Short mmCIF file of C-alpha atoms and ligand atoms in Angstrom, two decimals:
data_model
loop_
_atom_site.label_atom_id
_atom_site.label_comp_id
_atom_site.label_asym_id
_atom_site.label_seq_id
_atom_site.Cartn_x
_atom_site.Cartn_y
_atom_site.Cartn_z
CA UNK A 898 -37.92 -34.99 37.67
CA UNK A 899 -39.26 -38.35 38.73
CA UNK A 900 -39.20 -38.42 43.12
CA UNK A 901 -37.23 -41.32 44.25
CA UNK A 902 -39.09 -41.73 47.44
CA UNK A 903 -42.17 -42.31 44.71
CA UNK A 904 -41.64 -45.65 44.56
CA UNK A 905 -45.41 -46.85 43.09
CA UNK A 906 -44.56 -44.08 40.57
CA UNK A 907 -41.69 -45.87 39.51
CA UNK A 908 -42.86 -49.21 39.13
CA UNK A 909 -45.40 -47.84 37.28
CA UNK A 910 -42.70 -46.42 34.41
CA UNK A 911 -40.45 -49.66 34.80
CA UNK A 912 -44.16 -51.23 34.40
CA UNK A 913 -45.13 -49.07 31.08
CA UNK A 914 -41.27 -49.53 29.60
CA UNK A 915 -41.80 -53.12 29.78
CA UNK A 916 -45.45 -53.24 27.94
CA UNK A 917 -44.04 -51.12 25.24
CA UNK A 918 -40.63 -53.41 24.39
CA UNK A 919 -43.33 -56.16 24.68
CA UNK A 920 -45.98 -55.00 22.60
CA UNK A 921 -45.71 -51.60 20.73
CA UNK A 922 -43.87 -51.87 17.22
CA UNK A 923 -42.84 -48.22 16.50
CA UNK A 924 -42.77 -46.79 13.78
CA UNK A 925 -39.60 -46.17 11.74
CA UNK A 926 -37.99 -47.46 14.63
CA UNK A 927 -34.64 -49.35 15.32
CA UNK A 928 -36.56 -51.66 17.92
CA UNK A 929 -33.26 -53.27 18.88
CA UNK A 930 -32.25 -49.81 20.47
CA UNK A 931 -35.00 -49.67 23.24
CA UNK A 932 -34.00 -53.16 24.54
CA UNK A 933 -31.94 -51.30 26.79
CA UNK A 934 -32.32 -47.82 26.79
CA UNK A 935 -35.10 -46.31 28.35
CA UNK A 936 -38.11 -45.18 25.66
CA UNK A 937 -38.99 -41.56 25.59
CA UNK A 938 -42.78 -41.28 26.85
CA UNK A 939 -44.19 -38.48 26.16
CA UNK A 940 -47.51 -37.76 28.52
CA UNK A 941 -48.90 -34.36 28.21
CA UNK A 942 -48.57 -31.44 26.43
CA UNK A 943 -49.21 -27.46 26.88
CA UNK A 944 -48.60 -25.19 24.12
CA UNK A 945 -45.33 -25.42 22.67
CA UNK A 946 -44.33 -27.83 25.81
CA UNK A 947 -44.55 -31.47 26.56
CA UNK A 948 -43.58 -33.34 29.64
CA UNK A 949 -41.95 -36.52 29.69
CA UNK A 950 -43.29 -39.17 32.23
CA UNK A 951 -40.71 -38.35 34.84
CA UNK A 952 -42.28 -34.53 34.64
CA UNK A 953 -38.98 -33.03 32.34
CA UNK A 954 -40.35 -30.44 30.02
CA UNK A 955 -39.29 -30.38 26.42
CA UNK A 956 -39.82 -27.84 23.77
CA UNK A 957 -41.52 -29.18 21.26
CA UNK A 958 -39.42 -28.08 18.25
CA UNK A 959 -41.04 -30.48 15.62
CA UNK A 960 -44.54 -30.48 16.44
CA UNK A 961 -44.62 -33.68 17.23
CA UNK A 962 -44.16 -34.85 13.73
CA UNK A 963 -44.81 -31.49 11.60
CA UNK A 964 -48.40 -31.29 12.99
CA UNK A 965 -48.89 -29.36 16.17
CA UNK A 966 -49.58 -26.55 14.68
CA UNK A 967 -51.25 -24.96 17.33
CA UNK A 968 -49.56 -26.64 20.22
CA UNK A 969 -50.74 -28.34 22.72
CA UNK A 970 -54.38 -28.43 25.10
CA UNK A 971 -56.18 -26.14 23.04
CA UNK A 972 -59.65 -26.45 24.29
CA UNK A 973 -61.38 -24.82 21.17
CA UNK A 974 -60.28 -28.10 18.99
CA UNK A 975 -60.99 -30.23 22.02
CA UNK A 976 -64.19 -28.91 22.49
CA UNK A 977 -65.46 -29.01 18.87
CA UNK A 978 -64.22 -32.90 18.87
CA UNK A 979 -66.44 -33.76 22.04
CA UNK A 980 -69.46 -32.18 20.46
CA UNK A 981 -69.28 -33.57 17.10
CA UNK A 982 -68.66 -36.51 18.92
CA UNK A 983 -71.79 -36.62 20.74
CA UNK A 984 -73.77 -35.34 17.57
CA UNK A 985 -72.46 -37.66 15.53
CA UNK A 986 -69.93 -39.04 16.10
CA UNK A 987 -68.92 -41.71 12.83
CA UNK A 988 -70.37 -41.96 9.32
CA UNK A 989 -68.84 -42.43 6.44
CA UNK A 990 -68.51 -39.98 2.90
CA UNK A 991 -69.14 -43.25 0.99
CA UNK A 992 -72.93 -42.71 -0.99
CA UNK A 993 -73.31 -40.30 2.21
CA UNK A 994 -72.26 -37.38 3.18
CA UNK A 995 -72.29 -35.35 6.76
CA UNK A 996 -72.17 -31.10 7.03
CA UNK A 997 -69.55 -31.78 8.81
CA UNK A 998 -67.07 -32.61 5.83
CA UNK A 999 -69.02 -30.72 3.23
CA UNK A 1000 -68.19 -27.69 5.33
CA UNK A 1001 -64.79 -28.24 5.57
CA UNK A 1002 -64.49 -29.17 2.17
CA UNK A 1003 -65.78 -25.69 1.10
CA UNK A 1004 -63.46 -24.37 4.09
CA UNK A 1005 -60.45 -25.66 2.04
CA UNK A 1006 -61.73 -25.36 -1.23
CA UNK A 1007 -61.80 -21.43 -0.19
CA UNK A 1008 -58.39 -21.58 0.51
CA UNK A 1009 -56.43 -23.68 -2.17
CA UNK A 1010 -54.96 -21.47 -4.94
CA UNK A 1011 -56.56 -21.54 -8.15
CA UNK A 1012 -59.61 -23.94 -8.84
CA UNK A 1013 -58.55 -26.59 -6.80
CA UNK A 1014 -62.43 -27.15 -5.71
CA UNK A 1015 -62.85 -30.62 -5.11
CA UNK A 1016 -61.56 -32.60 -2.02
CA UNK A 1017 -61.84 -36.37 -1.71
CA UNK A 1018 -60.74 -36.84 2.23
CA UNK A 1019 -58.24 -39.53 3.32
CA UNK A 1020 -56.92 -40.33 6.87
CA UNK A 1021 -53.14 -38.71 5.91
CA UNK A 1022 -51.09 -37.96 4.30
CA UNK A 1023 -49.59 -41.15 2.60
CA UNK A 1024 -53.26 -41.98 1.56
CA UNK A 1025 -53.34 -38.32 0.20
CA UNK A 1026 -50.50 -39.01 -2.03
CA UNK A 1027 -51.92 -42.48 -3.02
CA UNK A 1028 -54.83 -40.79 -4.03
CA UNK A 1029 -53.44 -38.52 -6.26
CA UNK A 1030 -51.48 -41.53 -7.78
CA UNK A 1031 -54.57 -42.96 -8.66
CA UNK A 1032 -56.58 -39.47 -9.58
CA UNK A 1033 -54.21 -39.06 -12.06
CA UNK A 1034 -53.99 -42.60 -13.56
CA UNK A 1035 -57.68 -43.03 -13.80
CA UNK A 1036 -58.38 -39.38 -14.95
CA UNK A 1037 -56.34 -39.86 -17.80
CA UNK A 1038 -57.69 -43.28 -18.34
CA UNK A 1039 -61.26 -41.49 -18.68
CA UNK A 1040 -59.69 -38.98 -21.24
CA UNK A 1041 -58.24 -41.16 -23.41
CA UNK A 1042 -54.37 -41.43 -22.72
CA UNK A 1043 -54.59 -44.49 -20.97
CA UNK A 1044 -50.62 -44.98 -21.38
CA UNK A 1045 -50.02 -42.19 -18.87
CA UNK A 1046 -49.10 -44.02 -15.36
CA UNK A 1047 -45.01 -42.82 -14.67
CA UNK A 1048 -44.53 -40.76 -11.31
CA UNK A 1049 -42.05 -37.85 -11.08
CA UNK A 1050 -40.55 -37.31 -8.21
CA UNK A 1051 -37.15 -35.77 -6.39
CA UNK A 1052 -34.46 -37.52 -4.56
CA UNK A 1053 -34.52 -38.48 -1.15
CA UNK A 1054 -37.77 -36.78 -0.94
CA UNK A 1055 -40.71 -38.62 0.85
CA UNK A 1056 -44.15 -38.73 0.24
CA UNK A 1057 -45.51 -41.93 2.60
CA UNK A 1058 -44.87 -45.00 3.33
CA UNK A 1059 -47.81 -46.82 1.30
CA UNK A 1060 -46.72 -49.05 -1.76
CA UNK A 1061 -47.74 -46.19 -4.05
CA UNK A 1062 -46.79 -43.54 -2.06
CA UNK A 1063 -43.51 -45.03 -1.34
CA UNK A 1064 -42.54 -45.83 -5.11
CA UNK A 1065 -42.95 -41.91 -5.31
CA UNK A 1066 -41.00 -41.87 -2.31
CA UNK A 1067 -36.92 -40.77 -3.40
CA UNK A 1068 -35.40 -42.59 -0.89
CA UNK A 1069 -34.21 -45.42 -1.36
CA UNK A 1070 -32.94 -47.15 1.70
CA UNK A 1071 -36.54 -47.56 2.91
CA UNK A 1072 -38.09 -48.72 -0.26
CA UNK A 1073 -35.38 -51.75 -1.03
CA UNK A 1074 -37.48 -54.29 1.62
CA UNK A 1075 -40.60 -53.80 -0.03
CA UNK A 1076 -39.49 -54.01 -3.55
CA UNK A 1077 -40.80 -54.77 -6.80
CA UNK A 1078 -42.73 -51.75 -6.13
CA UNK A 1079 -45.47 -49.57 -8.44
CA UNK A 1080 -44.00 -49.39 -11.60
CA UNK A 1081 -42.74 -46.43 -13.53
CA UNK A 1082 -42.13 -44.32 -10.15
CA UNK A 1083 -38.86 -41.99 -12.01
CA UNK A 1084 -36.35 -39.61 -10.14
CA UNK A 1085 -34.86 -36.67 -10.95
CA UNK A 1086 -32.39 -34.38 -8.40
CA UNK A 1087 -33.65 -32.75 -5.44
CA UNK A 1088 -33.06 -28.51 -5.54
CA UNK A 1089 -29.91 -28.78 -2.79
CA UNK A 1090 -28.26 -25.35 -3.28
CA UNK A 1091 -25.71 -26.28 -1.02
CA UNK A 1092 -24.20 -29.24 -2.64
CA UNK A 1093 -25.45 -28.05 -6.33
CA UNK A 1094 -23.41 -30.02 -8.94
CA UNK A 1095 -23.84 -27.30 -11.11
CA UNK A 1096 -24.16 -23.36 -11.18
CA UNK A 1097 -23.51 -23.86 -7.73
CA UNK A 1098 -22.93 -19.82 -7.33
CA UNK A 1099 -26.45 -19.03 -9.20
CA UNK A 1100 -29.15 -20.23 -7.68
CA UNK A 1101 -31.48 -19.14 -10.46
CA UNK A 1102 -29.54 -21.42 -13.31
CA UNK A 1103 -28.97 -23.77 -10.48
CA UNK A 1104 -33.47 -23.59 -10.11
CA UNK A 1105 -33.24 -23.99 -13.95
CA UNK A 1106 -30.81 -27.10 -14.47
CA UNK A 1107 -33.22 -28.69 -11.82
CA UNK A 1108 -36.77 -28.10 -13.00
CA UNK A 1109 -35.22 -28.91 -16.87
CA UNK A 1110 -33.99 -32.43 -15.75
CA UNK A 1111 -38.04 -32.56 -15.11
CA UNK A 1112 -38.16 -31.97 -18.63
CA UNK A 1113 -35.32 -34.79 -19.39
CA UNK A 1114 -36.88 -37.16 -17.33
CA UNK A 1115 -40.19 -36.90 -19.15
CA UNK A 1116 -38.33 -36.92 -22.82
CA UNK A 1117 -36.17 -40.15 -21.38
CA UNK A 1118 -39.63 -42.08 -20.68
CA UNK A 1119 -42.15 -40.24 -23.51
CA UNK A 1120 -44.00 -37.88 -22.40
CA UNK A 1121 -47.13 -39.60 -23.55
CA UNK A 1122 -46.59 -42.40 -20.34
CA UNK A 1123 -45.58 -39.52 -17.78
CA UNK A 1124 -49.06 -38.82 -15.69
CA UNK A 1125 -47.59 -36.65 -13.00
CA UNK A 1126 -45.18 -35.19 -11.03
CA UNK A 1127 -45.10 -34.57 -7.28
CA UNK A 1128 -43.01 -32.00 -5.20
CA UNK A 1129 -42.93 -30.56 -1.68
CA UNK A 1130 -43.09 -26.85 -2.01
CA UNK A 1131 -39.39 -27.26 0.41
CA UNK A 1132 -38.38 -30.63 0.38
CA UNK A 1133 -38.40 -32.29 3.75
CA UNK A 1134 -35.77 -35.24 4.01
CA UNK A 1135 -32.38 -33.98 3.34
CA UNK A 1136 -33.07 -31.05 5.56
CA UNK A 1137 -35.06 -28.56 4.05
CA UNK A 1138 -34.47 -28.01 0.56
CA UNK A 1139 -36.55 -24.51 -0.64
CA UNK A 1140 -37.37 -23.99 -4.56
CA UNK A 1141 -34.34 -21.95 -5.95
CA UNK A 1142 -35.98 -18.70 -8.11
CA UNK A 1143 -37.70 -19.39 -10.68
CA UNK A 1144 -37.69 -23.00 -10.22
CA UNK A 1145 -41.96 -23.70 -10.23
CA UNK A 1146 -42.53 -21.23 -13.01
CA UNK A 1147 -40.06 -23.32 -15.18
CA UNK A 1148 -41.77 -26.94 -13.95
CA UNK A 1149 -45.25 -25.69 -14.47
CA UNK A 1150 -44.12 -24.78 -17.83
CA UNK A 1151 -42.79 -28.04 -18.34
CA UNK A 1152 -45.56 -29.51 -17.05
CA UNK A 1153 -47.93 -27.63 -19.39
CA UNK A 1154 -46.27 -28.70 -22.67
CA UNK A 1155 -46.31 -31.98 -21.96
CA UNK A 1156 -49.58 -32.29 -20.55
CA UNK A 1157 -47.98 -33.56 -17.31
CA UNK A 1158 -49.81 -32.97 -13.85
CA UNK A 1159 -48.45 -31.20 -11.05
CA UNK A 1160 -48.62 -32.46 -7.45
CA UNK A 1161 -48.08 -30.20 -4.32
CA UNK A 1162 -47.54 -32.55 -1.58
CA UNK A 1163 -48.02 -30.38 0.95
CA UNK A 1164 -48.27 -32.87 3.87
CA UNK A 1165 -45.68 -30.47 5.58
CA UNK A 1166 -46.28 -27.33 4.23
CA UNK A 1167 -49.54 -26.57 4.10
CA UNK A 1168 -51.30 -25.14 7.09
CA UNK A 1169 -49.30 -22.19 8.03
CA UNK A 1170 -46.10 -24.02 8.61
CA UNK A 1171 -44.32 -21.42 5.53
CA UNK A 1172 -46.81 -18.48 6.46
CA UNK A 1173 -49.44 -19.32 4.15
CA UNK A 1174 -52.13 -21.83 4.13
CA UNK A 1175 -50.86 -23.03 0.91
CA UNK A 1176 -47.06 -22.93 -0.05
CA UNK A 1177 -47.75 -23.04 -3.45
CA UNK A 1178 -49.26 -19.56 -3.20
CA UNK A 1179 -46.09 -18.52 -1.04
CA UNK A 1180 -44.01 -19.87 -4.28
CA UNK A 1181 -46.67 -18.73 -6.46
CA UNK A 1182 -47.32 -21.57 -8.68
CA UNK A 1183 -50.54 -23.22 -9.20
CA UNK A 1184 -50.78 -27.29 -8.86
CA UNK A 1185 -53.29 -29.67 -10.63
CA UNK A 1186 -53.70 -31.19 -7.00
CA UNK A 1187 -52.74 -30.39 -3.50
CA UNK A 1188 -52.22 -32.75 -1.10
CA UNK A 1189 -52.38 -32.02 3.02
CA UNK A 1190 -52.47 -33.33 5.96
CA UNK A 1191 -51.25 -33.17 9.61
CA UNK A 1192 -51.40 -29.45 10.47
CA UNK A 1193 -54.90 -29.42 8.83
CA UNK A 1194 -56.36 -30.56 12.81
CA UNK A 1195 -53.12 -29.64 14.39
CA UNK A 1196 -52.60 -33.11 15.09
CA UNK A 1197 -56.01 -33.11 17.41
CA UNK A 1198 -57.60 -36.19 15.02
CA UNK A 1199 -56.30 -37.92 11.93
CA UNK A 1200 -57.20 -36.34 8.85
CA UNK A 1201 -55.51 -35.64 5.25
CA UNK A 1202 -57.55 -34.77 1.74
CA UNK A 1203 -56.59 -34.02 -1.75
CA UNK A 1204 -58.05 -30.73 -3.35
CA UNK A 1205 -58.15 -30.94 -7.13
CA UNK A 1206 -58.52 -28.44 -9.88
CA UNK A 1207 -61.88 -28.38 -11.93
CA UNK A 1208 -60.44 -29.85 -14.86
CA UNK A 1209 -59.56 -33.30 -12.86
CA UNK A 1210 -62.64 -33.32 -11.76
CA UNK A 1211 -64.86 -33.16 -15.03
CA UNK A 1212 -64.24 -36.56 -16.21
CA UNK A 1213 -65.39 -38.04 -13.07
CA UNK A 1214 -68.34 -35.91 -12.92
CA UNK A 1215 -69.46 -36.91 -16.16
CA UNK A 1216 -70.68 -40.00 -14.79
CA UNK A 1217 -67.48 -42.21 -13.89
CA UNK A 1218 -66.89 -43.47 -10.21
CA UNK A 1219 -64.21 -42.29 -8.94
CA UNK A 1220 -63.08 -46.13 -7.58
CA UNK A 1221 -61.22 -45.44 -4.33
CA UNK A 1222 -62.18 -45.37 -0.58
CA UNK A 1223 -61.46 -45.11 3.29
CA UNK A 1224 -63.53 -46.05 6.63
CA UNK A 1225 -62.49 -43.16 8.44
CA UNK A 1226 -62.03 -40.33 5.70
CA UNK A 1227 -63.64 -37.59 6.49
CA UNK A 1228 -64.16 -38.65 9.98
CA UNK A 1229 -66.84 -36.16 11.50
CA UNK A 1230 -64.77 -36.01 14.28
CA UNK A 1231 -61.78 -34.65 13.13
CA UNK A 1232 -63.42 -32.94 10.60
CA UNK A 1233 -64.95 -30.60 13.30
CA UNK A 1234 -61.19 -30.16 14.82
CA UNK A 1235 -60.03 -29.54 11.18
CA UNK A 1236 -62.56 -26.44 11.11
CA UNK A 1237 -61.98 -25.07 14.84
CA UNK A 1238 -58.47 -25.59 13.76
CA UNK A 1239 -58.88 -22.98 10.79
CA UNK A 1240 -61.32 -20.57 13.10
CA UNK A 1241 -58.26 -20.43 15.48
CA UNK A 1242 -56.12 -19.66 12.36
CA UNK A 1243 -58.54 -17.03 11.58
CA UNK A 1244 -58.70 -15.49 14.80
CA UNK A 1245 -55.29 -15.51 16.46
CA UNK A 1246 -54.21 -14.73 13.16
CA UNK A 1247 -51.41 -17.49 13.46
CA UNK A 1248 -50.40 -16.92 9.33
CA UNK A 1249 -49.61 -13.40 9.92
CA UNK A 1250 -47.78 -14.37 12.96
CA UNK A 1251 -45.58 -16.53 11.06
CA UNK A 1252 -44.73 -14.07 8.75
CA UNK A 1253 -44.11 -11.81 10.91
CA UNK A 1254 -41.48 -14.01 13.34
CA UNK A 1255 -39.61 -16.62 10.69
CA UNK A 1256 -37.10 -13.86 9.71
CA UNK A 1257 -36.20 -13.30 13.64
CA UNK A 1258 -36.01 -17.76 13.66
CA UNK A 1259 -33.75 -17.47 10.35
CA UNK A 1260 -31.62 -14.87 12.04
CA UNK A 1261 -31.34 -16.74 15.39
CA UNK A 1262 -30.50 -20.60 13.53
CA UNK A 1263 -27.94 -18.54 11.34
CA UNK A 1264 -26.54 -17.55 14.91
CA UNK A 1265 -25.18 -20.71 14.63
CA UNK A 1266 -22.86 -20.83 11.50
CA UNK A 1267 -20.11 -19.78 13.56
CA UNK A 1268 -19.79 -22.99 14.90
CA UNK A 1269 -17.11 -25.65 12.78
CA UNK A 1270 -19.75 -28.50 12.57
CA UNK A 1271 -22.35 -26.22 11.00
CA UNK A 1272 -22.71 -26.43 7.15
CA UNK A 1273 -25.95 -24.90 5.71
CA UNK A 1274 -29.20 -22.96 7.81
CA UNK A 1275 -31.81 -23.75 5.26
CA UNK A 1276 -35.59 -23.98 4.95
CA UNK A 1277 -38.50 -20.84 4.76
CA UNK A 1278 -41.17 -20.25 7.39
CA UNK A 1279 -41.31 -22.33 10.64
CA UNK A 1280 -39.65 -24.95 9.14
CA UNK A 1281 -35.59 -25.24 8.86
CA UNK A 1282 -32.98 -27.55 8.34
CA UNK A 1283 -29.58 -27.36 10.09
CA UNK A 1284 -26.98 -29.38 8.00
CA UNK A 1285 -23.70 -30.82 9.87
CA UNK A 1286 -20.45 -31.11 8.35
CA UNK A 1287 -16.67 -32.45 9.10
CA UNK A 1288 -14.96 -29.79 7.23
CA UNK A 1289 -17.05 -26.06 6.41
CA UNK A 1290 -14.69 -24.82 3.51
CA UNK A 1291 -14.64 -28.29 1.60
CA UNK A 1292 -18.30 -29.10 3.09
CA UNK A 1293 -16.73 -32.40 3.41
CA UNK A 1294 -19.96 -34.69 4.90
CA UNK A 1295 -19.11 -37.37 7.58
CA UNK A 1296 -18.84 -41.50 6.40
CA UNK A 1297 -21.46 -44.00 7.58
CA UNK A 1298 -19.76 -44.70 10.92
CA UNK A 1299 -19.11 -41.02 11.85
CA UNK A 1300 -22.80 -40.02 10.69
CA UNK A 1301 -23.60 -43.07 12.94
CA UNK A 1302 -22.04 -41.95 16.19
CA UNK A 1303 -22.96 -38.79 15.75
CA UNK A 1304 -26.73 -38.59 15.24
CA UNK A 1305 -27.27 -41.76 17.00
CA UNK A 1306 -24.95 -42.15 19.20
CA UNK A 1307 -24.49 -38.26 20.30
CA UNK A 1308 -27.13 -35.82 19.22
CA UNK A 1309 -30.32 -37.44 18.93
CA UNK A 1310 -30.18 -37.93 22.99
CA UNK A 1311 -28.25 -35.01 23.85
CA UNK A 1312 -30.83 -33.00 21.82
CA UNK A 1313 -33.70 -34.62 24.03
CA UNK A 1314 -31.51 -34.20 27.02
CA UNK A 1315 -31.24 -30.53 26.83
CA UNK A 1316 -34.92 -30.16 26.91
CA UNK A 1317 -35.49 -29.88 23.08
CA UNK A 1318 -37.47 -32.47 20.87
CA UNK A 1319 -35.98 -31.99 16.78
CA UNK A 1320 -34.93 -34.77 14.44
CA UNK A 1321 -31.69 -35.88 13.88
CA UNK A 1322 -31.73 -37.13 10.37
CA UNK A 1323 -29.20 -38.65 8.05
CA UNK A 1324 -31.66 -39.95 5.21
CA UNK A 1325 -29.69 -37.25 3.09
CA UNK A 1326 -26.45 -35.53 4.21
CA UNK A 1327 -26.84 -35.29 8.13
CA UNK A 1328 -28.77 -32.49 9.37
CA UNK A 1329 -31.14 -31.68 12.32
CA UNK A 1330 -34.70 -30.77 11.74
CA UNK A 1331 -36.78 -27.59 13.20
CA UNK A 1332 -40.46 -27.58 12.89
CA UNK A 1333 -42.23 -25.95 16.28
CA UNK A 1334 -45.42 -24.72 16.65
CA UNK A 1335 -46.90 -21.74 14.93
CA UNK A 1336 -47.10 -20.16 18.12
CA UNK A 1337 -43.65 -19.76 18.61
CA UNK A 1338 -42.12 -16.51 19.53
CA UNK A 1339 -38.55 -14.87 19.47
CA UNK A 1340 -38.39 -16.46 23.30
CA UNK A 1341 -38.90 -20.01 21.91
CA UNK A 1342 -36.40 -19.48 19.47
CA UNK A 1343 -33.93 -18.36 21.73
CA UNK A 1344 -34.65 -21.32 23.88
CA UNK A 1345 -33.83 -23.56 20.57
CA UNK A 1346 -31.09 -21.64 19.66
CA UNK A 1347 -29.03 -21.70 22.76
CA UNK A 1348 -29.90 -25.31 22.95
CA UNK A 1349 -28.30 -26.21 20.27
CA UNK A 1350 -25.24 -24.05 20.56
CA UNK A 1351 -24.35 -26.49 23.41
CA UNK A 1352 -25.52 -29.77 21.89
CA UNK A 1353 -23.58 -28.86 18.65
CA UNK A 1354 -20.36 -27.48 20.25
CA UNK A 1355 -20.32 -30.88 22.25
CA UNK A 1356 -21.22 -32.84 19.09
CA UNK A 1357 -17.48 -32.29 17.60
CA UNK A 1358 -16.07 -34.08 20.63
CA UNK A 1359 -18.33 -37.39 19.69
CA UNK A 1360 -16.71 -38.09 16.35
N1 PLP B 1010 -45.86 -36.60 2.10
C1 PLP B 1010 -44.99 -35.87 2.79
C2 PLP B 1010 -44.33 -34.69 2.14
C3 PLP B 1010 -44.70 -36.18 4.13
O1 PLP B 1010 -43.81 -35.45 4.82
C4 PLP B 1010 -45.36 -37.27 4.72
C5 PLP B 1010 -45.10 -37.63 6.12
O2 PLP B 1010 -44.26 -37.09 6.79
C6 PLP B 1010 -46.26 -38.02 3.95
C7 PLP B 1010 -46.49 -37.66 2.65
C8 PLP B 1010 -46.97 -39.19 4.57
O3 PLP B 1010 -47.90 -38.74 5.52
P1 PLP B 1010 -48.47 -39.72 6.65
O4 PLP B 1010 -47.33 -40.06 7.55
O5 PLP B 1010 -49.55 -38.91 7.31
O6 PLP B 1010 -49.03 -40.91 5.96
#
């Protein structure tokens, strides 16, 4: 904790609060909230730890933002950054391209399930999924069904916050001030067991009514304008929603007969985070295109790609351009930390670890259901969603002002009080997010667990 007596330390934090209401716009951020409160600084990390800039250590249950894979200060990724750096440290994969990228390229290629050999590099993960948007509109452009532009997508789900990326985005409260947005972006319902509508006590039917209103969809708008749809292997926002059986069989089928492409968006789940570098080969389905980012550096340089299957590709390599570009894709940089990043993988073998621990993380979150406010333990992997309700037999949700007080005005700073960084989130049905790093043992889950026993016992008292 910060030392009173340290008074130049002190100024120095009232110093840095003040620069950052004055000049740092955050992201996704009620700014009006840190005219007052003090704003979280986070200032180093170590392993699955981070210290705040009074010195309080948090456990770092998100990875920062889904990325961290491999926690914090890991000098292999530091150290391949500081040498590609002084090798080379910038060129582009415009007309050129660097041995860098082309080995990592081949790096991911080797991984992706299926034939998903090509990767075009982006800077993340929105740009991934604006890629894709326009991979699949120009590919089919080039193959003569230029009437094929509509986006599939899921509720609430997101996929980025650039125009095209956001049109594909299922949530609506954040696309309304940007509106008219890319046409033709279509939604269909999200795969939440635990408020199904229907065949709520078989989650196989349940898997089936959800992948055929796919099929709806793309009847409602003719199939011959539907170009592609894009899911998360488990669905972030809304807390975590993993594919019911069945479910990806039946959409690739769908897919198929309607010559529809199929987008993993695998910004989250790729890179270990469900035990696999893939989860479409955890779910076992095979996508047209992948895309990834964050844990693909562990959050140790910017980077995000799309891999796409042979077929895409042939068009393009028949001598069309594919007409799309970034500065920094591919950065050498963080291309090097992108391939330490997989060596680590490789050699601490972090997916095996994964699979080995997330039953022992289920079995410690489901701890919890004994408490009143706790719904649903969802998600697969390192990667869970906790959802909070008012009444557990009805699963009666909270209104707009409870939902309010609670994750704002209870849990999202009693959560970072108690020495534990997760996301309170109410973009679906309230629920707290778990993501930590892939290093994470039964200890660290303990740690999580008991800290949210107290957080969420209080919680009821804040309604
Ligand atoms: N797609 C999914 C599934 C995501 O979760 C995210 C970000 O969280 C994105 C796309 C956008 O990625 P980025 O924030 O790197 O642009």
């Amino acid at each position: 904790m910060t030392d009173p007596n340290d008074t130049a330390g002190l100024a120095d934090n009232v110093a840095l609060q003040d620069a950052a209401r004055r000049h740092l716009w955050m992201h996704f951020t009620r700014q009006s909230d840190t005219s007052t409160a003090e704003i979280p600084m986070i200032v180093r990390g170590e392993g699955v730890w981070v210290w705040d800039q009074h010195g309080k250590r948090y456990l770092d249950g998100l990875s920062g933002l889904f990325t961290s894979q491999l926690g914090h200060g890991r000098t292999e990724l530091v150290q391949a950054a500081a040498e590609q750096a002084q090798k080379l440290a910038y060129f582009p994969v415009w007309s050129y391209a660097h041995p860098t990228a082309v080995d990592l390229a081949e790096q991911i290629a080797a991984r992706t399930p299926g034939d998903l050999n090509r990767v075009f590099f982006t800077t993340g993960g929105s740009e991934a999924v604006e890629s894709a948007i326009k991979v699949a509109r120009q590919y089919f452009k080039l193959i003569g069904q230029p009437e094929r532009y509509k986006t599939i997508s899921r509720t609430i789900a997101y996929h980025g916050s650039t125009m095209g990326a956001l049109a594909v985005t299922g949530y609506n409260d954040i696309r309304i001030p940007f509106e008219p947005l890319m046409p033709g972006a279509v939604r269909v319902p999200n795969t939440n067991f635990y408020r199904a509508p229907y065949f709520a006590d078989d989650e196989e039917a349940f898997g089936r009514w959800a992948a055929d209103a796919i099929e709806q969809a793309i009847l409602i708008e003719d199939p011959s304008t539907v170009a592609a749809v894009f899911l998360e292997p488990v669905q972030n926002a809304g807390g975590c929603f993993p594919p019911p059986p069945g479910y990806f069989a039946r959409v690739r089928e769908i897919c198929d007969r309607y010559g529809v492409l199929l987008v993993s968006d695998e910004v989250i789940c790729a890179w270990g985070r469900l035990g696999h570098f893939f989860g479409a080969e955890r779910f076992g389905y095979q996508p047209d295109m992948i895309t990834m980012a964050k844990g693909l550096t562990s959050g140790y340089s910017p980077l995000g790609a799309l891999a796409v299957s042979d077929r895409l590709i042939e068009p393009f390599l028949a001598g069309s351009t594919f007409l799309h570009g970034l500065t920094f894709a591919g950065h050498p940089v963080s291309a090097a930390v992108a391939l330490a990043n997989i060596d680590v993988f490789e050699k601490e073998g972090i997916l095996e670890h994964v699979r080995a621990n997330e039953a022992e993380f289920k079995a410690q979150l489901d701890s919890l259901r004994d408490l009143p406010i706790v719904g649903d333990v969802r998600g697969a992997g390192y990667f869970y969603g906790i959802e909070m309700v008012k009444d557990k037999d009805t699963k009666e949700t909270f209104d707009d002002d409870e939902a309010e007080r609670l994750l704002r005005g209870f849990l999202s700073g009693a959560l970072y009080e108690s020495g534990l960084i997760c996301r309170a989130d109410d973009r679906g049905d309230p629920v707290i997010q778990l993501a930590p790093p892939l290093t994470c043992g039964p200890e660290e889950f303990a740690y999580i667990t008991e800290r949210l026993r107290i957080v969420l016992t209080e919680a009821w008292k804040h309604l």
